[in-house]
Amino acid sequence: DLGITRPTIYRHFASTEELLAAAAEIALEHWTAVIGEMTNAPGDAADQIVEAVAYLIEHLSDEPLLATLLETDRMRVMSRQMVMPAAISRSRLMLENSRIDWSARGFTDERMDDLVEFLLRMIQSMVIAPSDPPRSPAGLRAYLRLWIGPVMVANTDDVS
């Protein structure tokens, strides 16, 4: 017992959804830090991003709070939280602080936002509705490489 009463909680959070969204945000901060470490190592940028996305897909459901949210009707709160502007900004900042030279790859501010949203939506869909039958670790990485690899190629064309 932490000695926190329900009225105290509801003074800070107007609803259960707000409380769960705040808790999900805290849990997602941990994962952002882990991925930040993974993408800060030397190596091929596409391989790093594929490995980071695969890691999240394989391990997000191990996070107790997120697993609880995924198993309840509150999943919508968590899934929406994953692609909100705050999550996109945090994930973008993490990628910008990696060793990857995004500008050399043709990534403008708008393209970075698009890339991050694409990656988050891919993670979101594969966590919420996993493949059936499940892909092996190597199969997952091959699948991700097929779709993420081309996005990582330098491209200066405008995205509309």
PDB file of C-alpha atoms in Angstrom:
ATOM      1  CA  ASP A   1       0.000   0.000   0.000  1.00  0.00           C
ATOM      2  CA  LEU A   2       1.462   3.316  -1.064  1.00  0.00           C
ATOM      3  CA  GLY A   3      -0.936   5.391   1.008  1.00  0.00           C
ATOM      4  CA  ILE A   4      -2.354   7.119  -2.050  1.00  0.00           C
ATOM      5  CA  THR A   5      -6.094   7.572  -1.985  1.00  0.00           C
ATOM      6  CA  ARG A   6      -8.479   7.577  -4.905  1.00  0.00           C
ATOM      7  CA  PRO A   7      -9.383  11.262  -4.335  1.00  0.00           C
ATOM      8  CA  THR A   8      -5.674  12.141  -4.535  1.00  0.00           C
ATOM      9  CA  ILE A   9      -5.341  10.355  -7.866  1.00  0.00           C
ATOM     10  CA  TYR A  10      -8.464  11.966  -9.287  1.00  0.00           C
ATOM     11  CA  ARG A  11      -7.206  15.381  -8.253  1.00  0.00           C
ATOM     12  CA  HIS A  12      -4.347  14.836 -10.723  1.00  0.00           C
ATOM     13  CA  PHE A  13      -6.212  12.838 -13.376  1.00  0.00           C
ATOM     14  CA  ALA A  14      -9.758  13.662 -14.438  1.00  0.00           C
ATOM     15  CA  SER A  15     -10.507  10.130 -15.620  1.00  0.00           C
ATOM     16  CA  THR A  16      -9.230   6.584 -15.680  1.00  0.00           C
ATOM     17  CA  GLU A  17      -8.269   7.114 -19.328  1.00  0.00           C
ATOM     18  CA  GLU A  18      -6.067  10.089 -18.366  1.00  0.00           C
ATOM     19  CA  LEU A  19      -4.402   8.032 -15.635  1.00  0.00           C
ATOM     20  CA  LEU A  20      -3.767   5.111 -17.999  1.00  0.00           C
ATOM     21  CA  ALA A  21      -2.469   7.432 -20.715  1.00  0.00           C
ATOM     22  CA  ALA A  22       0.006   8.964 -18.246  1.00  0.00           C
ATOM     23  CA  ALA A  23       1.111   5.508 -17.092  1.00  0.00           C
ATOM     24  CA  ALA A  24       1.547   4.361 -20.707  1.00  0.00           C
ATOM     25  CA  GLU A  25       3.602   7.473 -21.430  1.00  0.00           C
ATOM     26  CA  ILE A  26       5.966   6.617 -18.558  1.00  0.00           C
ATOM     27  CA  ALA A  27       6.306   3.025 -19.766  1.00  0.00           C
ATOM     28  CA  LEU A  28       7.030   4.192 -23.324  1.00  0.00           C
ATOM     29  CA  GLU A  29       9.806   6.501 -22.062  1.00  0.00           C
ATOM     30  CA  HIS A  30      11.761   3.419 -20.950  1.00  0.00           C
ATOM     31  CA  TRP A  31      11.494   1.875 -24.408  1.00  0.00           C
ATOM     32  CA  THR A  32      12.585   5.112 -26.057  1.00  0.00           C
ATOM     33  CA  ALA A  33      15.770   5.031 -23.970  1.00  0.00           C
ATOM     34  CA  VAL A  34      16.488   1.405 -24.914  1.00  0.00           C
ATOM     35  CA  ILE A  35      16.035   2.130 -28.607  1.00  0.00           C
ATOM     36  CA  GLY A  36      18.193   5.239 -28.271  1.00  0.00           C
ATOM     37  CA  GLU A  37      21.057   3.035 -27.122  1.00  0.00           C
ATOM     38  CA  MET A  38      20.483   0.555 -29.961  1.00  0.00           C
ATOM     39  CA  THR A  39      20.575   3.240 -32.663  1.00  0.00           C
ATOM     40  CA  ASN A  40      23.630   4.985 -31.268  1.00  0.00           C
ATOM     41  CA  ALA A  41      26.039   2.165 -32.106  1.00  0.00           C
ATOM     42  CA  PRO A  42      28.144   2.185 -35.263  1.00  0.00           C
ATOM     43  CA  GLY A  43      26.764   0.191 -38.171  1.00  0.00           C
ATOM     44  CA  ASP A  44      24.352   0.201 -41.081  1.00  0.00           C
ATOM     45  CA  ALA A  45      21.473   2.614 -40.439  1.00  0.00           C
ATOM     46  CA  ALA A  46      18.795   0.394 -41.985  1.00  0.00           C
ATOM     47  CA  ASP A  47      19.993  -2.610 -39.966  1.00  0.00           C
ATOM     48  CA  GLN A  48      19.889  -0.532 -36.772  1.00  0.00           C
ATOM     49  CA  ILE A  49      16.353   0.669 -37.429  1.00  0.00           C
ATOM     50  CA  VAL A  50      15.178  -2.837 -38.386  1.00  0.00           C
ATOM     51  CA  GLU A  51      16.736  -4.268 -35.213  1.00  0.00           C
ATOM     52  CA  ALA A  52      15.180  -1.538 -33.052  1.00  0.00           C
ATOM     53  CA  VAL A  53      11.717  -2.067 -34.540  1.00  0.00           C
ATOM     54  CA  ALA A  54      12.023  -5.864 -34.244  1.00  0.00           C
ATOM     55  CA  TYR A  55      13.143  -5.531 -30.623  1.00  0.00           C
ATOM     56  CA  LEU A  56      10.113  -3.411 -29.782  1.00  0.00           C
ATOM     57  CA  ILE A  57       7.715  -5.755 -31.551  1.00  0.00           C
ATOM     58  CA  GLU A  58       9.213  -8.749 -29.728  1.00  0.00           C
ATOM     59  CA  HIS A  59       9.397  -7.153 -26.273  1.00  0.00           C
ATOM     60  CA  LEU A  60       6.727  -4.467 -25.834  1.00  0.00           C
ATOM     61  CA  SER A  61       4.196  -7.026 -24.663  1.00  0.00           C
ATOM     62  CA  ASP A  62       6.645  -7.978 -21.860  1.00  0.00           C
ATOM     63  CA  GLU A  63       6.120  -4.549 -20.264  1.00  0.00           C
ATOM     64  CA  PRO A  64       3.572  -5.274 -17.486  1.00  0.00           C
ATOM     65  CA  LEU A  65       1.582  -2.050 -17.839  1.00  0.00           C
ATOM     66  CA  LEU A  66       1.487  -2.196 -21.622  1.00  0.00           C
ATOM     67  CA  ALA A  67       0.553  -5.889 -21.544  1.00  0.00           C
ATOM     68  CA  THR A  68      -2.365  -5.042 -19.243  1.00  0.00           C
ATOM     69  CA  LEU A  69      -3.488  -2.272 -21.571  1.00  0.00           C
ATOM     70  CA  LEU A  70      -3.201  -4.548 -24.610  1.00  0.00           C
ATOM     71  CA  GLU A  71      -5.400  -7.173 -22.957  1.00  0.00           C
ATOM     72  CA  THR A  72      -8.228  -4.795 -22.057  1.00  0.00           C
ATOM     73  CA  ASP A  73     -10.579  -2.429 -23.773  1.00  0.00           C
ATOM     74  CA  ARG A  74      -8.101   0.287 -22.776  1.00  0.00           C
ATOM     75  CA  MET A  75      -5.902  -0.810 -25.682  1.00  0.00           C
ATOM     76  CA  ARG A  76      -7.252   2.096 -27.716  1.00  0.00           C
ATOM     77  CA  VAL A  77      -5.760   4.572 -25.220  1.00  0.00           C
ATOM     78  CA  MET A  78      -2.329   2.982 -25.495  1.00  0.00           C
ATOM     79  CA  SER A  79      -2.441   2.524 -29.251  1.00  0.00           C
ATOM     80  CA  ARG A  80      -3.468   6.137 -29.791  1.00  0.00           C
ATOM     81  CA  GLN A  81      -0.752   7.301 -27.379  1.00  0.00           C
ATOM     82  CA  MET A  82       1.881   5.568 -29.534  1.00  0.00           C
ATOM     83  CA  VAL A  83       1.273   7.886 -32.501  1.00  0.00           C
ATOM     84  CA  MET A  84       0.429  11.161 -30.777  1.00  0.00           C
ATOM     85  CA  PRO A  85       2.612  14.192 -31.544  1.00  0.00           C
ATOM     86  CA  ALA A  86       4.472  13.816 -28.220  1.00  0.00           C
ATOM     87  CA  ALA A  87       5.478  10.222 -29.050  1.00  0.00           C
ATOM     88  CA  ILE A  88       6.496  11.212 -32.575  1.00  0.00           C
ATOM     89  CA  SER A  89       8.571  14.135 -31.241  1.00  0.00           C
ATOM     90  CA  ARG A  90      10.275  12.003 -28.597  1.00  0.00           C
ATOM     91  CA  SER A  91      11.046   9.226 -31.073  1.00  0.00           C
ATOM     92  CA  ARG A  92      12.273  11.685 -33.671  1.00  0.00           C
ATOM     93  CA  LEU A  93      14.607  13.336 -31.167  1.00  0.00           C
ATOM     94  CA  MET A  94      15.992   9.925 -30.252  1.00  0.00           C
ATOM     95  CA  LEU A  95      16.676   9.125 -33.923  1.00  0.00           C
ATOM     96  CA  GLU A  96      18.200  12.545 -34.554  1.00  0.00           C
ATOM     97  CA  ASN A  97      20.587  11.969 -31.640  1.00  0.00           C
ATOM     98  CA  SER A  98      21.767   8.651 -33.100  1.00  0.00           C
ATOM     99  CA  ARG A  99      24.905   8.237 -35.201  1.00  0.00           C
ATOM    100  CA  ILE A 100      22.821   8.148 -38.373  1.00  0.00           C
ATOM    101  CA  ASP A 101      23.419  11.142 -40.664  1.00  0.00           C
ATOM    102  CA  TRP A 102      19.818  11.808 -41.607  1.00  0.00           C
ATOM    103  CA  SER A 103      20.477  14.905 -43.705  1.00  0.00           C
ATOM    104  CA  ALA A 104      22.999  12.964 -45.828  1.00  0.00           C
ATOM    105  CA  ARG A 105      20.216  10.447 -46.457  1.00  0.00           C
ATOM    106  CA  GLY A 106      17.920  13.205 -47.707  1.00  0.00           C
ATOM    107  CA  PHE A 107      15.735  13.459 -44.616  1.00  0.00           C
ATOM    108  CA  THR A 108      14.173  16.885 -44.141  1.00  0.00           C
ATOM    109  CA  ASP A 109      12.177  17.792 -41.034  1.00  0.00           C
ATOM    110  CA  GLU A 110       8.978  16.698 -42.752  1.00  0.00           C
ATOM    111  CA  ARG A 111      10.499  13.406 -43.925  1.00  0.00           C
ATOM    112  CA  MET A 112      11.800  12.680 -40.413  1.00  0.00           C
ATOM    113  CA  ASP A 113       8.300  13.126 -39.011  1.00  0.00           C
ATOM    114  CA  ASP A 114       6.941  10.859 -41.756  1.00  0.00           C
ATOM    115  CA  LEU A 115       9.602   8.211 -41.067  1.00  0.00           C
ATOM    116  CA  VAL A 116       8.936   8.220 -37.335  1.00  0.00           C
ATOM    117  CA  GLU A 117       5.179   8.012 -37.832  1.00  0.00           C
ATOM    118  CA  PHE A 118       5.658   5.144 -40.317  1.00  0.00           C
ATOM    119  CA  LEU A 119       7.870   3.220 -37.871  1.00  0.00           C
ATOM    120  CA  LEU A 120       5.539   3.825 -34.914  1.00  0.00           C
ATOM    121  CA  ARG A 121       2.499   2.735 -36.901  1.00  0.00           C
ATOM    122  CA  MET A 122       4.324  -0.400 -38.043  1.00  0.00           C
ATOM    123  CA  ILE A 123       5.239  -1.236 -34.436  1.00  0.00           C
ATOM    124  CA  GLN A 124       1.710  -0.437 -33.287  1.00  0.00           C
ATOM    125  CA  SER A 125       0.035  -2.701 -35.825  1.00  0.00           C
ATOM    126  CA  MET A 126       2.398  -5.612 -35.236  1.00  0.00           C
ATOM    127  CA  VAL A 127       2.058  -5.405 -31.443  1.00  0.00           C
ATOM    128  CA  ILE A 128      -1.732  -5.046 -31.440  1.00  0.00           C
ATOM    129  CA  ALA A 129      -2.385  -7.586 -34.213  1.00  0.00           C
ATOM    130  CA  PRO A 130       0.624  -9.941 -34.360  1.00  0.00           C
ATOM    131  CA  SER A 131       1.235 -12.160 -37.387  1.00  0.00           C
ATOM    132  CA  ASP A 132      -0.582 -15.474 -37.400  1.00  0.00           C
ATOM    133  CA  PRO A 133       1.351 -17.691 -37.424  1.00  0.00           C
ATOM    134  CA  PRO A 134       4.035 -15.699 -35.614  1.00  0.00           C
ATOM    135  CA  ARG A 135       7.177 -14.908 -37.574  1.00  0.00           C
ATOM    136  CA  SER A 136      10.489 -16.270 -36.353  1.00  0.00           C
ATOM    137  CA  PRO A 137      13.025 -13.638 -35.214  1.00  0.00           C
ATOM    138  CA  ALA A 138      14.869 -13.995 -38.543  1.00  0.00           C
ATOM    139  CA  GLY A 139      11.594 -13.911 -40.477  1.00  0.00           C
ATOM    140  CA  LEU A 140      10.472 -10.769 -38.652  1.00  0.00           C
ATOM    141  CA  ARG A 141      13.750  -9.022 -39.424  1.00  0.00           C
ATOM    142  CA  ALA A 142      13.596 -10.055 -43.099  1.00  0.00           C
ATOM    143  CA  TYR A 143      10.030  -8.744 -43.335  1.00  0.00           C
ATOM    144  CA  LEU A 144      10.962  -5.454 -41.657  1.00  0.00           C
ATOM    145  CA  ARG A 145      14.069  -5.084 -43.841  1.00  0.00           C
ATOM    146  CA  LEU A 146      11.889  -5.501 -46.933  1.00  0.00           C
ATOM    147  CA  TRP A 147       9.765  -2.492 -45.954  1.00  0.00           C
ATOM    148  CA  ILE A 148      12.122  -0.330 -43.887  1.00  0.00           C
ATOM    149  CA  GLY A 149      15.250  -0.753 -46.042  1.00  0.00           C
ATOM    150  CA  PRO A 150      13.916   1.188 -49.047  1.00  0.00           C
ATOM    151  CA  VAL A 151      12.711   4.026 -46.814  1.00  0.00           C
ATOM    152  CA  MET A 152      16.233   4.439 -45.446  1.00  0.00           C
ATOM    153  CA  VAL A 153      17.778   4.998 -48.899  1.00  0.00           C
ATOM    154  CA  ALA A 154      18.791   8.600 -49.528  1.00  0.00           C
ATOM    155  CA  ASN A 155      16.022  10.392 -51.349  1.00  0.00           C
ATOM    156  CA  THR A 156      15.618  14.087 -51.898  1.00  0.00           C
ATOM    157  CA  ASP A 157      12.294  13.876 -53.735  1.00  0.00           C
ATOM    158  CA  ASP A 158       9.451  15.811 -52.163  1.00  0.00           C
ATOM    159  CA  VAL A 159       6.945  13.734 -50.226  1.00  0.00           C
ATOM    160  CA  SER A 160       3.364  14.784 -50.837  1.00  0.00           C
TER     161      SER A 160
END
